Coordinates of C-alpha atoms in Angstrom, one line a residue:
X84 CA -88.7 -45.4 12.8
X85 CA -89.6 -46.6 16.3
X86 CA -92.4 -43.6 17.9
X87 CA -89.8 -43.1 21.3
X88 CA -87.5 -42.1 18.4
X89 CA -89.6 -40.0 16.4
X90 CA -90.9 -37.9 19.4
X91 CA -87.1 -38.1 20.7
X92 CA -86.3 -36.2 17.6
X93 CA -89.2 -33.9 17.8
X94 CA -88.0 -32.8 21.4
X95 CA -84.7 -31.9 20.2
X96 CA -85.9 -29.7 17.3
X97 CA -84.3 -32.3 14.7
X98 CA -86.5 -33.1 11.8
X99 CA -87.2 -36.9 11.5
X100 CA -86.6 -36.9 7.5
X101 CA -83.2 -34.8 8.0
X102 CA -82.4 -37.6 10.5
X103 CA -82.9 -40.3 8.2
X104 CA -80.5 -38.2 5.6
X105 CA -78.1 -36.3 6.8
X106 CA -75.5 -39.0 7.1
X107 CA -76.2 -40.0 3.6
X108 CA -72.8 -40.0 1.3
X109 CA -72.4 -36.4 -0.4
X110 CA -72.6 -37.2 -4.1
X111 CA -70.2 -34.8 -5.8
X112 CA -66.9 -36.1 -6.3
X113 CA -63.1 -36.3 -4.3
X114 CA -60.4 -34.4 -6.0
X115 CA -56.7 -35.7 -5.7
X116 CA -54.4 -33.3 -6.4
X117 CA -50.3 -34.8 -6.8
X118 CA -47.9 -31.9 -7.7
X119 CA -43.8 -33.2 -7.7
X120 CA -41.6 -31.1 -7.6
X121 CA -38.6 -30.2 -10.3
X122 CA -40.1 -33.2 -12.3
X123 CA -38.9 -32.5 -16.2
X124 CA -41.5 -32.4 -18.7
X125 CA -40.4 -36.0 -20.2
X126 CA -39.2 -37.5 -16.8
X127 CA -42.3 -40.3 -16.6
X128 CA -42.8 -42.8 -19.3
X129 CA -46.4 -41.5 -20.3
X130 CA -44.8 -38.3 -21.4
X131 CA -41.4 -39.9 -23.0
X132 CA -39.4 -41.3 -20.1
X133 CA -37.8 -44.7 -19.1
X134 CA -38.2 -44.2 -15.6
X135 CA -40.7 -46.7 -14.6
X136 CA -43.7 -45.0 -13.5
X137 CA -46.1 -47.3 -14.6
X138 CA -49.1 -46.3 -11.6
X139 CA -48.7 -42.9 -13.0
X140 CA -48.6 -44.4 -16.7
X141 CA -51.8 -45.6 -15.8
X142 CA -53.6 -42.3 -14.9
X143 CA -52.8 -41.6 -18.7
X144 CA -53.8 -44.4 -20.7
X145 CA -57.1 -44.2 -18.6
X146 CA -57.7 -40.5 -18.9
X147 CA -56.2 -37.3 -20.6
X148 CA -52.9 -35.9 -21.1
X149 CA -52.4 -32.0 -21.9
X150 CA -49.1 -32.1 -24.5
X151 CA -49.4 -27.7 -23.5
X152 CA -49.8 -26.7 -19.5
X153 CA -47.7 -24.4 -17.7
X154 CA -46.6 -23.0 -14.5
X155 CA -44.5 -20.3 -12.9
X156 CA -41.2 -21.7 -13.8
X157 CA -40.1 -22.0 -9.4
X158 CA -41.3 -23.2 -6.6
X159 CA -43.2 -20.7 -4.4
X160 CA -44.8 -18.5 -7.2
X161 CA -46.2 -22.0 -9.0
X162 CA -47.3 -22.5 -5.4
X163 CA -49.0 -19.4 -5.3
X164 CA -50.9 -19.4 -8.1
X165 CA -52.1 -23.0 -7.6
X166 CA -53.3 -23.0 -4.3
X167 CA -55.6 -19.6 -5.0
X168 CA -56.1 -19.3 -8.6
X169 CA -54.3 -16.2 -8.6
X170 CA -51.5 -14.6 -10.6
X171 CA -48.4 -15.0 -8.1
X172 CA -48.3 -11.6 -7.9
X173 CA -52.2 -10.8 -7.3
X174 CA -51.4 -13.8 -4.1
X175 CA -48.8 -11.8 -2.7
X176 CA -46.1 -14.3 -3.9
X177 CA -44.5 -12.3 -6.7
X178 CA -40.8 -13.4 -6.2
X179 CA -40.7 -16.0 -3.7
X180 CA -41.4 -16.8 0.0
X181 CA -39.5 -13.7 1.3
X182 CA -40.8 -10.3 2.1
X183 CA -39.9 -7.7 0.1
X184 CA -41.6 -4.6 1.1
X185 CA -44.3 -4.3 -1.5
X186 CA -48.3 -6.4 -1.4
X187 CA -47.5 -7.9 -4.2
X188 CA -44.1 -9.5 -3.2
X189 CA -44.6 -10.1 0.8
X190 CA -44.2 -13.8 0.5
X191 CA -47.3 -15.2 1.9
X192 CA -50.7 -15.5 0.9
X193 CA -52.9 -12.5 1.1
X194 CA -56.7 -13.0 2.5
X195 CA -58.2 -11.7 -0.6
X196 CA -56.8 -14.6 -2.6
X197 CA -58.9 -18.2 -1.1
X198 CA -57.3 -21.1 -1.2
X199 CA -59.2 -24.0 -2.7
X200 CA -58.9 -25.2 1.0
X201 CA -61.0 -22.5 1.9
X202 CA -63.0 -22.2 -0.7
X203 CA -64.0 -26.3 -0.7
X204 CA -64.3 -26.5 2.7
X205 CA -66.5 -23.4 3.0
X206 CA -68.7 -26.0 0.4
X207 CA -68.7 -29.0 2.5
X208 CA -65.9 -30.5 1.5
X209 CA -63.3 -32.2 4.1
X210 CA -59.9 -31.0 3.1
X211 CA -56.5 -32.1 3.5
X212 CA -52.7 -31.8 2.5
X213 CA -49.6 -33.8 2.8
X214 CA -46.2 -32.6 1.6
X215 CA -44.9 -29.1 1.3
X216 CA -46.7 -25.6 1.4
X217 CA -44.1 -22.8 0.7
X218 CA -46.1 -20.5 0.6
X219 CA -46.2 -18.5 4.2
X220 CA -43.4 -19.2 6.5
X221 CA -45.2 -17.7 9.7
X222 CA -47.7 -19.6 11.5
X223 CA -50.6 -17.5 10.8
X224 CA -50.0 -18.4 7.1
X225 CA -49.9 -22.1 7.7
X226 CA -52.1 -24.6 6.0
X227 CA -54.6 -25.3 8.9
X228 CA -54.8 -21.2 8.6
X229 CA -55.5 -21.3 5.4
X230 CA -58.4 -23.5 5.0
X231 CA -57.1 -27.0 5.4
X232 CA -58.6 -29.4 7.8
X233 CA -55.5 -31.6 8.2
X234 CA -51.8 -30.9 7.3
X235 CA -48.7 -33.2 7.7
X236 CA -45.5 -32.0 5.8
X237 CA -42.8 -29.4 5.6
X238 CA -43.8 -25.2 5.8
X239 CA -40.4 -24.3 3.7
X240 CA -38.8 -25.0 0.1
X241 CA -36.4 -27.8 0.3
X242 CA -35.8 -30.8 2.8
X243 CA -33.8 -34.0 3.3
X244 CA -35.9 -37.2 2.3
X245 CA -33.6 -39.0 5.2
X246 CA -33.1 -37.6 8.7
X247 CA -29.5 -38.7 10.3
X248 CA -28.2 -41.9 8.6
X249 CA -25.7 -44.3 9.0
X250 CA -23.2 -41.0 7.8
X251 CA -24.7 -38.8 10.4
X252 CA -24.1 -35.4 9.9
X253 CA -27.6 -34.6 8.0
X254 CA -30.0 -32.0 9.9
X255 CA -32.8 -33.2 11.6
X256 CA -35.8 -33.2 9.0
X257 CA -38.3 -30.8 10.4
X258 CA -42.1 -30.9 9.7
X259 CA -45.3 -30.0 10.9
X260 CA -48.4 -31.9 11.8
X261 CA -51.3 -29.9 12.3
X262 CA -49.4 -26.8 13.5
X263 CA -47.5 -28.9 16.0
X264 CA -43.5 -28.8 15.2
X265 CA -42.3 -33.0 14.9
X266 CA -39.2 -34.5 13.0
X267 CA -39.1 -37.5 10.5
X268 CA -38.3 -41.2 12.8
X269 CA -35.1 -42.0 11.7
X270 CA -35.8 -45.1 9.7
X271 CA -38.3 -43.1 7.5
X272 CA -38.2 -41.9 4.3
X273 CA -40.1 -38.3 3.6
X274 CA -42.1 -39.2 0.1
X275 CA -43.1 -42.4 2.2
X276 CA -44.2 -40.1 5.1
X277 CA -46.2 -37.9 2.9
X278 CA -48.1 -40.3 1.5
X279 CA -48.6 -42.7 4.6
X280 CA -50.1 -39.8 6.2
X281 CA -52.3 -38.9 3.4
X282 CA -53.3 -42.2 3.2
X283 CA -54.1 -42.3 7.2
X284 CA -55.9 -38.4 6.4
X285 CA -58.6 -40.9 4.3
X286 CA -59.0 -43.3 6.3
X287 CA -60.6 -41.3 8.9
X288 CA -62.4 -38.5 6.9
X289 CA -63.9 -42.1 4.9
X290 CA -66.0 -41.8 8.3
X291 CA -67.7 -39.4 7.2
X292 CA -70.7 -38.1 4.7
X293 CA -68.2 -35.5 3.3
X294 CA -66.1 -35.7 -0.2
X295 CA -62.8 -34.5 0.2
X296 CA -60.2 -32.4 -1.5
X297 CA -56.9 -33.7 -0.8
X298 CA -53.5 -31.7 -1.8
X299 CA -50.3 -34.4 -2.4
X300 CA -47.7 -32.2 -2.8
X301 CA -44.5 -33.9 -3.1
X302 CA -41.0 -32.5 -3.0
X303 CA -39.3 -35.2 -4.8
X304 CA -37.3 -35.3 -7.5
X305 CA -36.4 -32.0 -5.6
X306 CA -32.4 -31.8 -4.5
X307 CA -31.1 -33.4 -2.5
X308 CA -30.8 -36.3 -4.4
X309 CA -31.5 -38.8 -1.7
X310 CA -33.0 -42.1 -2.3
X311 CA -33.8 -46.0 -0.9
X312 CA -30.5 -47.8 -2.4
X313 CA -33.1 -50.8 -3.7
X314 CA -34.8 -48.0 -6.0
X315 CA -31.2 -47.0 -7.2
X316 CA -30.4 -50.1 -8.2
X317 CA -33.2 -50.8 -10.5
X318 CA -31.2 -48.1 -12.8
X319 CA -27.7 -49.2 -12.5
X320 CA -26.1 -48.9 -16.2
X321 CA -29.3 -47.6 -17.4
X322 CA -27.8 -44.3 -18.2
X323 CA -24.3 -45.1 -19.0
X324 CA -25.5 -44.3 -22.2
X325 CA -25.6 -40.7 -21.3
X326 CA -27.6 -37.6 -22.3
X327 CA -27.2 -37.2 -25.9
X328 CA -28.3 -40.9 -26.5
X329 CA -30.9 -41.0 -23.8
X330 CA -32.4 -37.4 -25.2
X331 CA -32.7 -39.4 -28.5
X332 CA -34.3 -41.6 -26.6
X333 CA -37.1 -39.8 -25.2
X334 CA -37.9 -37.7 -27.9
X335 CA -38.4 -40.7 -30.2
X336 CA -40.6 -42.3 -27.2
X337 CA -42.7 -38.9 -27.4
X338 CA -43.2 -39.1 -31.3
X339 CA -44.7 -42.4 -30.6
X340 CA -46.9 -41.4 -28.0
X341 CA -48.3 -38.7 -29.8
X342 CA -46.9 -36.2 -26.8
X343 CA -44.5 -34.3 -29.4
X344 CA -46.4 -33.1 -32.2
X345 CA -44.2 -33.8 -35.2
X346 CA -45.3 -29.9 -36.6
X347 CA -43.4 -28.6 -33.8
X348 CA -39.8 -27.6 -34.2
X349 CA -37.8 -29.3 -31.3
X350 CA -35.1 -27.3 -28.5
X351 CA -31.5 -27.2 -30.4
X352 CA -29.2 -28.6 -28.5
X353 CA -27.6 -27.0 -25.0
X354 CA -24.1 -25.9 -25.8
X355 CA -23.1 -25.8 -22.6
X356 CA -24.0 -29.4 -22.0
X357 CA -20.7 -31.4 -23.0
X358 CA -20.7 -34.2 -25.4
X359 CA -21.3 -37.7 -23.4
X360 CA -18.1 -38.9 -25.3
X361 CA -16.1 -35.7 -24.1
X362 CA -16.3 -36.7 -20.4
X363 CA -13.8 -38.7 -18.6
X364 CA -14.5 -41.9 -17.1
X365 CA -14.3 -41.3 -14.1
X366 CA -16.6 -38.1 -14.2
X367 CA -18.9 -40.2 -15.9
X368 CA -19.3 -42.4 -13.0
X369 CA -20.5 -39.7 -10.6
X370 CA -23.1 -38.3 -13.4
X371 CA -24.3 -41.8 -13.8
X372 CA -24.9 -42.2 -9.9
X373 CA -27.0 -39.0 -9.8
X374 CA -29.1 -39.4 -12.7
X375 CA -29.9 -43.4 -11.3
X376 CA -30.4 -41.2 -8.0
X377 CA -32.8 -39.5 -9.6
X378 CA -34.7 -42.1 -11.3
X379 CA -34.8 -44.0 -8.0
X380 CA -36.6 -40.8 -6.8
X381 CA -39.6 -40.3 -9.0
X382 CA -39.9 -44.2 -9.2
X383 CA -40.7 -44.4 -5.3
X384 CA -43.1 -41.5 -6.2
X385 CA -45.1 -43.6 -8.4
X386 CA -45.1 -46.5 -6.1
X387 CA -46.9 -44.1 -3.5
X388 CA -49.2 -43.4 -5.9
X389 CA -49.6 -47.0 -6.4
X390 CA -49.9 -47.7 -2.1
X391 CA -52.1 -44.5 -2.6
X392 CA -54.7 -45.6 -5.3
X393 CA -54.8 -48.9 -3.2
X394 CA -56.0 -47.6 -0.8
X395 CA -58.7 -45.5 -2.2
X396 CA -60.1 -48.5 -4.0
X397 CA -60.3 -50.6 -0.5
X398 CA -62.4 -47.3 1.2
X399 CA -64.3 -47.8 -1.8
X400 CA -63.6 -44.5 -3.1
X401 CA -62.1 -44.6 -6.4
X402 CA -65.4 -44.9 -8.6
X403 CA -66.1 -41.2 -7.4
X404 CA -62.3 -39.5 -7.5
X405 CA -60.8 -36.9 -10.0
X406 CA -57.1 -37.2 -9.8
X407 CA -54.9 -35.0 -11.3
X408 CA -50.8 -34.8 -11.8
X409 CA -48.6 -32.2 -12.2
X410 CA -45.4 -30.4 -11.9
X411 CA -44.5 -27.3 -10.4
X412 CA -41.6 -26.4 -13.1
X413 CA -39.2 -27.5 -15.2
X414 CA -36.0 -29.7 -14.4
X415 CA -33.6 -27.2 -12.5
X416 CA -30.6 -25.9 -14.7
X417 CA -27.6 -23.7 -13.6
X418 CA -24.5 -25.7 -14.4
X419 CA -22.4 -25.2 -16.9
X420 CA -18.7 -26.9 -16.5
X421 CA -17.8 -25.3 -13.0
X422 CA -20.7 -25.5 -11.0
X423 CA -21.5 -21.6 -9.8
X424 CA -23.5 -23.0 -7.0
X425 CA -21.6 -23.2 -3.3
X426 CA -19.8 -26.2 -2.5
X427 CA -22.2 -29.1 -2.0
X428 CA -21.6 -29.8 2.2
X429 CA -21.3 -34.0 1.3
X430 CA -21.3 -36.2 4.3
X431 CA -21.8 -39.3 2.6
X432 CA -22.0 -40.5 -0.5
X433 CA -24.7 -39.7 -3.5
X434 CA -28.1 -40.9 -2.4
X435 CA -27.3 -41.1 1.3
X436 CA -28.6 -38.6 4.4
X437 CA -25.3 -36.7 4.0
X438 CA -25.7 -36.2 0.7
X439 CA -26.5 -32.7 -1.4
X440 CA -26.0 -33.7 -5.2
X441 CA -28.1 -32.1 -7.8
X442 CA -29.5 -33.0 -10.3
X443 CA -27.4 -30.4 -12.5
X444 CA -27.7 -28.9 -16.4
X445 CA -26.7 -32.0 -18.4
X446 CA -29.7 -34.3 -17.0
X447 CA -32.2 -31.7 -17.0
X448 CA -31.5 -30.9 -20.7
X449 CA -33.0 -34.6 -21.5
X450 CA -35.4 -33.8 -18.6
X451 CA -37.0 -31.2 -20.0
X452 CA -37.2 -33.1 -23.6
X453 CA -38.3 -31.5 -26.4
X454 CA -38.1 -27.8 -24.9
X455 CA -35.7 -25.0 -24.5
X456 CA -34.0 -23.8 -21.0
X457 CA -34.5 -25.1 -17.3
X458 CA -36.3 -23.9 -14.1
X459 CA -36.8 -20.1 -13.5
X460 CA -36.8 -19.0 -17.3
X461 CA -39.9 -18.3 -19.2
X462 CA -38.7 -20.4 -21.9
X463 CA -41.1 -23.8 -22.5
X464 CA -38.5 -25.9 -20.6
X465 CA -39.1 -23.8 -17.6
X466 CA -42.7 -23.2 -17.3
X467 CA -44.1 -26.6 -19.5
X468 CA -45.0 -29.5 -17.4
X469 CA -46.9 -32.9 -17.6
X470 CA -50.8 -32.7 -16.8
X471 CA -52.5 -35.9 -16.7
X472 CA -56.2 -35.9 -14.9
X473 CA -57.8 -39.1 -14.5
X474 CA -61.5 -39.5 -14.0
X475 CA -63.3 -42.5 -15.8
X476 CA -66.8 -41.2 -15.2
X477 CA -66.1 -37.7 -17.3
X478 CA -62.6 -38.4 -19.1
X479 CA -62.2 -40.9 -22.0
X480 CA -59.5 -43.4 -21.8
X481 CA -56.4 -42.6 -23.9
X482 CA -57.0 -39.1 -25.0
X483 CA -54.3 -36.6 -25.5
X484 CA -55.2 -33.2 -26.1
X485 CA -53.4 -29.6 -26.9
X486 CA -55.1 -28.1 -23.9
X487 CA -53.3 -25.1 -23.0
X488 CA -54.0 -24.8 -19.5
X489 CA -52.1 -23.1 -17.1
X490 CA -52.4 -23.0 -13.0
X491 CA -54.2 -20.7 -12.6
X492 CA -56.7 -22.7 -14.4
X493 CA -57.5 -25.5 -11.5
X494 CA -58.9 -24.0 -8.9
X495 CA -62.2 -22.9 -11.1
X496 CA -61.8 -26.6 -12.7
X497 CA -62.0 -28.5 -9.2
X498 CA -64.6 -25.4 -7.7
X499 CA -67.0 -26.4 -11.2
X500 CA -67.1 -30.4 -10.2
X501 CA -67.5 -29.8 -6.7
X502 CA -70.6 -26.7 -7.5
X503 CA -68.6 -24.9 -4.8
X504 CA -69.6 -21.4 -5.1
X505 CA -66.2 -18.7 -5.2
X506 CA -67.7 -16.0 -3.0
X507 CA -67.0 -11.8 -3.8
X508 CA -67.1 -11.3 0.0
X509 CA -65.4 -13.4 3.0
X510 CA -64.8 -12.9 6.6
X511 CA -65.3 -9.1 5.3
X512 CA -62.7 -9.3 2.6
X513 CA -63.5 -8.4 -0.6
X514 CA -61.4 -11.3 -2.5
X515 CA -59.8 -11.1 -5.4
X516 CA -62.1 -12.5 -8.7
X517 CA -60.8 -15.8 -10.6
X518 CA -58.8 -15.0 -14.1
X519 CA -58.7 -18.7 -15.0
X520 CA -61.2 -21.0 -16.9
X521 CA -62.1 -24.3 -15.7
X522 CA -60.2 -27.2 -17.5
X523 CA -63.2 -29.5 -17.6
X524 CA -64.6 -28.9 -21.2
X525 CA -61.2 -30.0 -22.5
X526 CA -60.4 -33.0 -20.6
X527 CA -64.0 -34.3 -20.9
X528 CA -63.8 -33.9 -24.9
X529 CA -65.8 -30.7 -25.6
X530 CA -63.0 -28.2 -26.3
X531 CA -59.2 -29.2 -27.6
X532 CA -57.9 -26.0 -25.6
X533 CA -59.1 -23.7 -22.9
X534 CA -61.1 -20.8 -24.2
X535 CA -59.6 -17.9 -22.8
X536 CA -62.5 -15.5 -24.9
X537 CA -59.0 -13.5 -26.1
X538 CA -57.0 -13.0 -22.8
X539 CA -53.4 -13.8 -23.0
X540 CA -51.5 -15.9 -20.1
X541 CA -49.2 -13.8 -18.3
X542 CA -45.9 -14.5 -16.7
X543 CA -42.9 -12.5 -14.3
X544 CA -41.0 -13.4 -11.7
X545 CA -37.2 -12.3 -11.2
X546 CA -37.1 -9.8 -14.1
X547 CA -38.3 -13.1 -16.3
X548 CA -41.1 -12.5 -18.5
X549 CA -43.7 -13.7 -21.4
X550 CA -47.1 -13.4 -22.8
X551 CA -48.7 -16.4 -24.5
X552 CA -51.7 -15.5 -27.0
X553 CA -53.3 -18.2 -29.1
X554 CA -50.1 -19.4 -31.1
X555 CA -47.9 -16.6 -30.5
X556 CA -45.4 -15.7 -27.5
X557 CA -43.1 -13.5 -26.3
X558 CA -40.3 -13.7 -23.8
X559 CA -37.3 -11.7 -22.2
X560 CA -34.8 -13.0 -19.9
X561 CA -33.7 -10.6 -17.1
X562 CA -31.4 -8.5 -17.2
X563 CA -32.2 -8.2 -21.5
X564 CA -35.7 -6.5 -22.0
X565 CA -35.8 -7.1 -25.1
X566 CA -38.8 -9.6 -26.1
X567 CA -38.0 -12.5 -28.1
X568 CA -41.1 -13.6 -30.7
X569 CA -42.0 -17.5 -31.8
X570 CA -44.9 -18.8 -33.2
X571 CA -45.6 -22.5 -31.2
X572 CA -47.8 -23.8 -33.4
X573 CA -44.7 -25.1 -35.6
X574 CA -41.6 -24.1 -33.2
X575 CA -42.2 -24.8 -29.7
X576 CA -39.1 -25.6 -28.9
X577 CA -38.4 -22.0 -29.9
X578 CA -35.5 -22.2 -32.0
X579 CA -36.3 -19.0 -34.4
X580 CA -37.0 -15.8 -33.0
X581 CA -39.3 -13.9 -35.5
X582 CA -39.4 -10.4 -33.4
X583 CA -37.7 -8.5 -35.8
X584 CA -40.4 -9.3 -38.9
X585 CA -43.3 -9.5 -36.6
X586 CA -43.0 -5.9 -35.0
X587 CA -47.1 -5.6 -35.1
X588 CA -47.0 -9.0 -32.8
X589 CA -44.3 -7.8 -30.4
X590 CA -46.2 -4.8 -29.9
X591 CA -49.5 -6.4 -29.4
X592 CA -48.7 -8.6 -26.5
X593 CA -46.1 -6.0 -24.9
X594 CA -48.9 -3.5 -24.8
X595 CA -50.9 -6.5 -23.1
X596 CA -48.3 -7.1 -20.7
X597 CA -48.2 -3.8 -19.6
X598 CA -51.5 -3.5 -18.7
X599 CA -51.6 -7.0 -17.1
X600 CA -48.3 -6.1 -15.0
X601 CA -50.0 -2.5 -14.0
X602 CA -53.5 -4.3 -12.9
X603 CA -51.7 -7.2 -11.1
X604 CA -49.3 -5.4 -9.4
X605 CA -45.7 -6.3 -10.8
X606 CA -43.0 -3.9 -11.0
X607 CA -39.7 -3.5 -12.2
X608 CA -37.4 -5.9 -10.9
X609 CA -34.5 -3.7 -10.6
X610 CA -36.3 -1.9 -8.6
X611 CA -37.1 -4.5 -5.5
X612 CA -33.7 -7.2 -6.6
X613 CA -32.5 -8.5 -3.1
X614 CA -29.1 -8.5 -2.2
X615 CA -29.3 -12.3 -2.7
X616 CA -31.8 -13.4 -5.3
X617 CA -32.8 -16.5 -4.6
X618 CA -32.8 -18.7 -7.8
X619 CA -30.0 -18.8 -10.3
X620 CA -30.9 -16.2 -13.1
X621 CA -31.0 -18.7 -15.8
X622 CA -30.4 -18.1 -19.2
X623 CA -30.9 -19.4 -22.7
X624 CA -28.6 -22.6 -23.4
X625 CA -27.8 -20.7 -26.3
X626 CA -27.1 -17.1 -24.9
X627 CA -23.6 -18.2 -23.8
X628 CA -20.5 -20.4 -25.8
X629 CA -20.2 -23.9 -24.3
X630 CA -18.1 -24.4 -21.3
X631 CA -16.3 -27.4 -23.1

């Protein structure tokens, strides 16, 4: 160092040897978080599919897969929970991203529940999301609020992937950059947007000495089924075949894999799904369309993740990245023969900016492959999703594991690799402790599930309810309050309900429940039902006769 420098320093009150290293790279690693959005538990090819997700197919054969992780069964309490760590409830998100009139269910984040934004950026990390939030509609709640350096996305649940096509009566697709209102450029597609301006979020924090924490959180395969026609055509015919075949399918893929564990009982089959052979022709056509819709989807996800991991490897970052990929439910049910939802307001046809097609019961039955029931029921099809975390310096290639984890378990994971310390006070605010366990000493080998030292994993939201404690569970679907009982150790797709010989069970984990709801602040859905409840109140496939 030149002496003018040194004493240049010196007048400035800036040690020379702090000079020399303050700009040196932070050592402790990125974090990539991807959540999708209504992705089935058997919708990519590492767990079972023939959608071709092979970018994503990597992150598995490279590092671990989790055959048991769960979320909150819909969109905004998932949300919740995986942003602070928290029950849904403990967050303030308890039902969904409305207020109603209780701490518990106000429908936004509370300040004694950090966000990892906070949290990581309060350790030196630079932090960043693309894609949706839902979890705080006001402003104040927003992610640049709530501890993110950067945002670009959407603030509510749902929107178009196109903005006013060819067909033109679409609504403009609003988003926000940074707390500033924009709308997607017409010749743009969203899951493009999302991860363009992830990608552009990199290049500049790269500048700095910082790691970063980025949040990917897209909203595809999420209705409206709307896709680039290129991607749709790489599945024309492909599921001509229809469910009942391509369920086969899967679940046969899975056994090879190693994903279904052959011990394990598998879901009986939807009765209110209709035989593939029992549909006309012309109805057959339509459910072709949305299922290659659908495909189209998550395969344009995984290309992203491709464009993304690109990228990271040309800023020289990928050596030092944890990713990890997740869902935040099951496939969405709630058809059965005559659709109870409202009339679908078509413009154009399936795929296209004007269109509003689902994804609907039949398809998510093979989605959620090998489990029971759909989105918003505590059964495993609803709260089971894929977890695949990639990190070649910690994870060993090719290793699938039990694991057990469950949301609430990442924000300790990603706050033990970064040594980010979860403070009792902030800004004044006593916050609300951590009842997770990090997820490392499972996906780097040590441990084959989380250790929870004898705590259960809890679950409510919409009158829906379970309790998961070492192989046992129990579970009740609103309005019935009686608890079901299986063991999942041999029937996970919960086909035998052993309540009535395992009273001493039933009791056990009720009693647990109770004391969890009482402590976390849940109450009695009858007594806080909207007028409206968002989310149809799905039900066992095999509470009702079939529709056909």
């Amino acid at each position: 160092m030149k002496l003018s420098t040194f004493f240049s320093l010196a007048l400035l009150g800036v040690s020379p040897v702090f000079a020399q290293k303050k700009n040196a790279p932070d050592p402790r690693p990125n974090i990539i978080l991807v959540m999708v959005d209504d992705l089935g538990y058997s919708d990519i090819g590492a767990y079972g599919s023939e959608i071709k997700t092979p970018n994503i197919d990597q992150l598995a054969s490279e590092g671990v897969r989790f055959r048991e992780f769960y979320n909150n069964s819909i969109c905004a309490p998932t949300r919740a929970s995986l942003i602070t760590g928290q029950y849904p409830h403990k967050a303030g998100v308890g039902y969904f991203n409305v207020n109603l009139g209780l701490p518990a269910y106000q429908g936004y984040l509370n300040k004694e529940s950090l966000t990892f934004g906070e949290v990581l950026r309060n350790a030196g990390y630079s932090t960043l999301l693309s894609g949706k939030w839902h979890v705080g509609n006001d402003s104040l709640a927003w992610p640049n609020q709530r501890g993110f350096d950067r945002f670009y996305g959407f603030i509510n649940g749902a929107s178009n992937y196109f903005d006013i096509g060819k067909y033109g009566n679409g609504p403009k697709v609003e988003l926000v950059e940074d707390n500033k209102r924009i709308n997607l450029p017409p010749d743009k597609y969203l899951t493009d947007e999302i991860t363009d301006h992830a990608i552009s979020f990199l290049e500049e924090q790269s500048k700095t000495a910082k790691p970063f924490f980025l949040y990917l959180a897209y909203n595809a395969p999420h209705w409206p089924l709307q896709a680039h026609e290129a991607d749709i055509a790489r599945y024309k015919g492909r599921y001509s075949i229809g469910w009942d075949s391509l369920r086969q399918e899967r679940l046969r893929r899975q056994e090879e894999l190693g994903i279904a564990d052959p011990k394990q009982a598998v879901a009986q089959r939807d009765p209110d799904v209709p035989l593939w052979d029992n549909v006309p022709y012309d109805e057959k056509l339509l459910w072709e369309r949305k299922m290659e819709i659908y495909a189209a989807m998550v395969d344009r996800v995984d290309q992203n993740i491709g464009k993304l991991r690109e990228r990271l490897k040309a800023l020289k970052k990928d050596d030092n990245t944890l990713i990890i990929f997740i869902s935040d439910n099951g496939a969405q049910g709630g058809y059965a023969g005559a659709s109870p939802r409202k009339p679908q307001r078509n413009s154009g046809p399936a795929g296209t900016a004007g269109s509003y097609v689902y994804q609907d019961q039949p398809w998510a039955y093979v989605s959620n492959t090998p489990h029971s029931a759909y989105k918003n029921n505590m059964h495993e099809g609803g709260i089971s999703a894929p977890f695949i975390a990639w990190f070649p310096k910690q994870i060993k290639a090719g290793t699938i594991v039990k694991g057990t984890g469950h949301l609430i378990d990442l924000a300790p994971t990603f706050y033990d690799l970064a040594k980010a310390a979860y403070p009792a006070l902030m800004k004044g605010i006593n916050t609300n402790p951590l009842p997770g366990k990090s997820l490392l000493p499972v996906m780097t080998g040590k441990a084959e599930v989380v250790d929870r030292g004898g705590e259960p994993i809890f679950w409510e939201r919409a009158g829906n309810r379970a309790v998961r404690k070492g192989k046992w569970k129990i579970v009740s679907t609103f309005p019935a309050y009686k608890w079901e009982l299986y063991d999942l150790e041999t029937d996970r797709g919960e086909t035998t309900d052993i309540a009535a010989s395992r009273t001493d069970i039933v009791n056990e984990l009720s009693a647990d429940y109770t004391r969890w709801a009482e402590r976390t602040g849940v109450v009695d859905y009858e007594k806080i039902k909207p007028a409206n409840p968002i989310g149809a109140q799905a039900t066992r496939p095999d509470r009702r006769p079939p529709a056909f």
